[in-house]
Amino acid sequence: MAEASILVVEDNEQNLELVLYLLEEAKLRVTVARTAEEARAAWGREVPSLVLLDMHLPGIDGMALVRELREDPRTVALPVVAVTAHAMRGDRERFLAGGCTGYIAKPIQPATFVDEVRAYLAGGQKNGGRS
Ligand code: MN
């Protein structure tokens, strides 16, 4: 199997810096997209192993991107983890119902973030992550 690759879609530089630091320290291969357009270009070039998707991107609801992924045969089964400050139960259910594989709440917890990502890479935590 090819080396796992993670596409991080995030427009906030501080969040992006932290996520990149943690993933790169864990020796995971990471690609970055800061906009929906960059995200589409990234998975158009190469379908990653996992997408970490900020649900609040400029000009688009993250759910719209998830719908696009689910409508494309290349990415229909691609694991997509919603990363968002919306920690309310209703949002988590909305994201999962809309096609997200799981959910990681912001602020990012450095002590557990990489373990959560690895669990999603391994195909676990399909019910929305730890509560
Ligand atoms: Mn954002």
PDB file of C-alpha atoms and ligand atoms in Angstrom:
ATOM      1  CA  MET A   1       0.000   0.000   0.000  1.00  0.00           C
ATOM      2  CA  ALA A   2       1.212   3.494  -0.817  1.00  0.00           C
ATOM      3  CA  GLU A   3       2.225   5.856   1.941  1.00  0.00           C
ATOM      4  CA  ALA A   4      -0.783   7.497   3.585  1.00  0.00           C
ATOM      5  CA  SER A   5      -1.384  11.093   2.574  1.00  0.00           C
ATOM      6  CA  ILE A   6      -3.545  13.636   4.352  1.00  0.00           C
ATOM      7  CA  LEU A   7      -5.131  16.638   2.700  1.00  0.00           C
ATOM      8  CA  VAL A   8      -5.627  19.459   5.199  1.00  0.00           C
ATOM      9  CA  VAL A   9      -8.218  22.011   4.070  1.00  0.00           C
ATOM     10  CA  GLU A  10      -7.994  25.021   6.381  1.00  0.00           C
ATOM     11  CA  ASP A  11      -8.071  28.776   5.784  1.00  0.00           C
ATOM     12  CA  ASN A  12      -7.013  29.885   9.258  1.00  0.00           C
ATOM     13  CA  GLU A  13      -3.208  30.183   9.355  1.00  0.00           C
ATOM     14  CA  GLN A  14      -2.923  29.565  13.097  1.00  0.00           C
ATOM     15  CA  ASN A  15      -4.980  26.382  12.955  1.00  0.00           C
ATOM     16  CA  LEU A  16      -3.108  25.301   9.853  1.00  0.00           C
ATOM     17  CA  GLU A  17       0.273  25.860  11.497  1.00  0.00           C
ATOM     18  CA  LEU A  18      -0.677  23.751  14.498  1.00  0.00           C
ATOM     19  CA  VAL A  19      -2.151  20.918  12.433  1.00  0.00           C
ATOM     20  CA  LEU A  20       0.870  20.862  10.108  1.00  0.00           C
ATOM     21  CA  TYR A  21       3.271  20.876  13.014  1.00  0.00           C
ATOM     22  CA  LEU A  22       1.538  17.916  14.662  1.00  0.00           C
ATOM     23  CA  LEU A  23       1.137  15.844  11.500  1.00  0.00           C
ATOM     24  CA  GLU A  24       4.655  16.481  10.252  1.00  0.00           C
ATOM     25  CA  GLU A  25       6.123  15.694  13.652  1.00  0.00           C
ATOM     26  CA  ALA A  26       4.243  12.381  13.383  1.00  0.00           C
ATOM     27  CA  LYS A  27       5.943  11.846   9.979  1.00  0.00           C
ATOM     28  CA  LEU A  28       2.663  11.876   8.089  1.00  0.00           C
ATOM     29  CA  ARG A  29       2.610  13.099   4.494  1.00  0.00           C
ATOM     30  CA  VAL A  30       0.505  16.250   4.243  1.00  0.00           C
ATOM     31  CA  THR A  31      -0.903  18.403   1.447  1.00  0.00           C
ATOM     32  CA  VAL A  32      -2.472  21.781   2.200  1.00  0.00           C
ATOM     33  CA  ALA A  33      -5.421  23.602   0.636  1.00  0.00           C
ATOM     34  CA  ARG A  34      -6.573  26.990   1.912  1.00  0.00           C
ATOM     35  CA  THR A  35      -9.658  27.361  -0.267  1.00  0.00           C
ATOM     36  CA  ALA A  36     -12.317  25.146  -1.842  1.00  0.00           C
ATOM     37  CA  GLU A  37     -10.656  25.687  -5.228  1.00  0.00           C
ATOM     38  CA  GLU A  38      -7.298  24.494  -3.912  1.00  0.00           C
ATOM     39  CA  ALA A  39      -9.001  21.499  -2.300  1.00  0.00           C
ATOM     40  CA  ARG A  40     -10.674  20.478  -5.578  1.00  0.00           C
ATOM     41  CA  ALA A  41      -7.363  20.875  -7.404  1.00  0.00           C
ATOM     42  CA  ALA A  42      -5.602  18.749  -4.786  1.00  0.00           C
ATOM     43  CA  TRP A  43      -7.954  15.756  -4.937  1.00  0.00           C
ATOM     44  CA  GLY A  44      -8.199  16.193  -8.679  1.00  0.00           C
ATOM     45  CA  ARG A  45      -4.431  15.557  -8.910  1.00  0.00           C
ATOM     46  CA  GLU A  46      -4.284  12.759  -6.361  1.00  0.00           C
ATOM     47  CA  VAL A  47      -6.975  11.275  -4.145  1.00  0.00           C
ATOM     48  CA  PRO A  48      -5.542  11.436  -0.607  1.00  0.00           C
ATOM     49  CA  SER A  49      -5.953   8.786   2.105  1.00  0.00           C
ATOM     50  CA  LEU A  50      -7.888  11.196   4.312  1.00  0.00           C
ATOM     51  CA  VAL A  51      -9.247  14.752   4.205  1.00  0.00           C
ATOM     52  CA  LEU A  52      -9.304  16.968   7.291  1.00  0.00           C
ATOM     53  CA  LEU A  53     -11.878  19.558   6.328  1.00  0.00           C
ATOM     54  CA  ASP A  54     -12.457  22.894   8.013  1.00  0.00           C
ATOM     55  CA  MET A  55     -16.201  23.316   7.588  1.00  0.00           C
ATOM     56  CA  HIS A  56     -15.946  27.111   7.461  1.00  0.00           C
ATOM     57  CA  LEU A  57     -14.074  28.125   4.343  1.00  0.00           C
ATOM     58  CA  PRO A  58     -14.346  31.479   2.580  1.00  0.00           C
ATOM     59  CA  GLY A  59     -17.439  31.553   0.395  1.00  0.00           C
ATOM     60  CA  ILE A  60     -18.516  27.931   0.828  1.00  0.00           C
ATOM     61  CA  ASP A  61     -20.038  25.651   3.459  1.00  0.00           C
ATOM     62  CA  GLY A  62     -17.829  22.608   3.975  1.00  0.00           C
ATOM     63  CA  MET A  63     -20.881  20.409   3.497  1.00  0.00           C
ATOM     64  CA  ALA A  64     -21.075  21.515  -0.124  1.00  0.00           C
ATOM     65  CA  LEU A  65     -17.560  20.169  -0.660  1.00  0.00           C
ATOM     66  CA  VAL A  66     -18.469  16.914   1.065  1.00  0.00           C
ATOM     67  CA  ARG A  67     -21.438  16.541  -1.297  1.00  0.00           C
ATOM     68  CA  GLU A  68     -19.123  17.047  -4.279  1.00  0.00           C
ATOM     69  CA  LEU A  69     -16.816  14.325  -2.975  1.00  0.00           C
ATOM     70  CA  ARG A  70     -19.680  11.898  -2.422  1.00  0.00           C
ATOM     71  CA  GLU A  71     -21.037  12.479  -5.940  1.00  0.00           C
ATOM     72  CA  ASP A  72     -17.680  11.669  -7.579  1.00  0.00           C
ATOM     73  CA  PRO A  73     -16.922   7.949  -8.039  1.00  0.00           C
ATOM     74  CA  ARG A  74     -13.207   8.628  -7.409  1.00  0.00           C
ATOM     75  CA  THR A  75     -13.873  10.079  -3.970  1.00  0.00           C
ATOM     76  CA  VAL A  76     -17.190   8.538  -2.941  1.00  0.00           C
ATOM     77  CA  ALA A  77     -15.494   6.457  -0.224  1.00  0.00           C
ATOM     78  CA  LEU A  78     -12.731   8.917   0.696  1.00  0.00           C
ATOM     79  CA  PRO A  79     -12.689   9.449   4.486  1.00  0.00           C
ATOM     80  CA  VAL A  80     -13.541  13.064   5.300  1.00  0.00           C
ATOM     81  CA  VAL A  81     -13.205  14.307   8.869  1.00  0.00           C
ATOM     82  CA  ALA A  82     -14.985  17.566   9.690  1.00  0.00           C
ATOM     83  CA  VAL A  83     -12.784  19.863  11.764  1.00  0.00           C
ATOM     84  CA  THR A  84     -14.797  22.662  13.260  1.00  0.00           C
ATOM     85  CA  ALA A  85     -15.518  24.677  16.355  1.00  0.00           C
ATOM     86  CA  HIS A  86     -19.157  23.725  16.137  1.00  0.00           C
ATOM     87  CA  ALA A  87     -19.081  21.385  19.088  1.00  0.00           C
ATOM     88  CA  MET A  88     -22.819  21.121  19.416  1.00  0.00           C
ATOM     89  CA  ARG A  89     -24.379  17.721  19.045  1.00  0.00           C
ATOM     90  CA  GLY A  90     -26.726  18.854  16.302  1.00  0.00           C
ATOM     91  CA  ASP A  91     -23.828  19.948  14.110  1.00  0.00           C
ATOM     92  CA  ARG A  92     -21.986  16.693  14.562  1.00  0.00           C
ATOM     93  CA  GLU A  93     -25.088  14.794  13.436  1.00  0.00           C
ATOM     94  CA  ARG A  94     -25.600  17.150  10.512  1.00  0.00           C
ATOM     95  CA  PHE A  95     -22.022  16.574   9.334  1.00  0.00           C
ATOM     96  CA  LEU A  96     -22.270  12.801   9.664  1.00  0.00           C
ATOM     97  CA  ALA A  97     -25.656  12.715   7.943  1.00  0.00           C
ATOM     98  CA  GLY A  98     -24.164  14.835   5.164  1.00  0.00           C
ATOM     99  CA  GLY A  99     -21.442  12.338   4.384  1.00  0.00           C
ATOM    100  CA  CYS A 100     -18.581  13.124   6.763  1.00  0.00           C
ATOM    101  CA  THR A 101     -16.758  10.104   8.144  1.00  0.00           C
ATOM    102  CA  GLY A 102     -16.164  11.721  11.504  1.00  0.00           C
ATOM    103  CA  TYR A 103     -15.586  14.854  13.457  1.00  0.00           C
ATOM    104  CA  ILE A 104     -12.740  16.524  15.326  1.00  0.00           C
ATOM    105  CA  ALA A 105     -13.664  19.551  17.409  1.00  0.00           C
ATOM    106  CA  LYS A 106     -11.648  22.761  17.523  1.00  0.00           C
ATOM    107  CA  PRO A 107      -9.693  23.919  19.352  1.00  0.00           C
ATOM    108  CA  ILE A 108      -7.317  21.148  18.266  1.00  0.00           C
ATOM    109  CA  GLN A 109      -6.059  19.141  21.251  1.00  0.00           C
ATOM    110  CA  PRO A 110      -2.349  18.513  20.595  1.00  0.00           C
ATOM    111  CA  ALA A 111      -2.241  15.550  23.009  1.00  0.00           C
ATOM    112  CA  THR A 112      -4.871  13.522  21.136  1.00  0.00           C
ATOM    113  CA  PHE A 113      -5.061  14.963  17.618  1.00  0.00           C
ATOM    114  CA  VAL A 114      -2.571  12.650  15.885  1.00  0.00           C
ATOM    115  CA  ASP A 115      -4.095   9.557  17.518  1.00  0.00           C
ATOM    116  CA  GLU A 116      -7.511  10.582  16.257  1.00  0.00           C
ATOM    117  CA  VAL A 117      -6.156  11.149  12.766  1.00  0.00           C
ATOM    118  CA  ARG A 118      -4.402   7.775  12.803  1.00  0.00           C
ATOM    119  CA  ALA A 119      -7.623   6.079  13.905  1.00  0.00           C
ATOM    120  CA  TYR A 120      -9.450   7.601  10.950  1.00  0.00           C
ATOM    121  CA  LEU A 121      -6.628   6.568   8.636  1.00  0.00           C
ATOM    122  CA  ALA A 122      -6.991   3.028   9.948  1.00  0.00           C
ATOM    123  CA  GLY A 123     -10.706   3.133   9.240  1.00  0.00           C
ATOM    124  CA  GLY A 124     -11.909   3.441  12.795  1.00  0.00           C
ATOM    125  CA  GLN A 125     -14.082   5.919  14.640  1.00  0.00           C
ATOM    126  CA  LYS A 126     -16.822   5.992  12.028  1.00  0.00           C
ATOM    127  CA  ASN A 127     -19.326   7.288  14.524  1.00  0.00           C
ATOM    128  CA  GLY A 128     -17.993  10.749  14.987  1.00  0.00           C
ATOM    129  CA  GLY A 129     -14.961  10.386  17.164  1.00  0.00           C
ATOM    130  CA  ARG A 130     -14.619  10.586  20.889  1.00  0.00           C
ATOM    131  CA  SER A 131     -17.138  12.444  22.900  1.00  0.00           C
TER     132      SER A 131
HETATM  133 MN    MN B   1     -12.121  28.404   8.456  1.00  0.00          MN
END
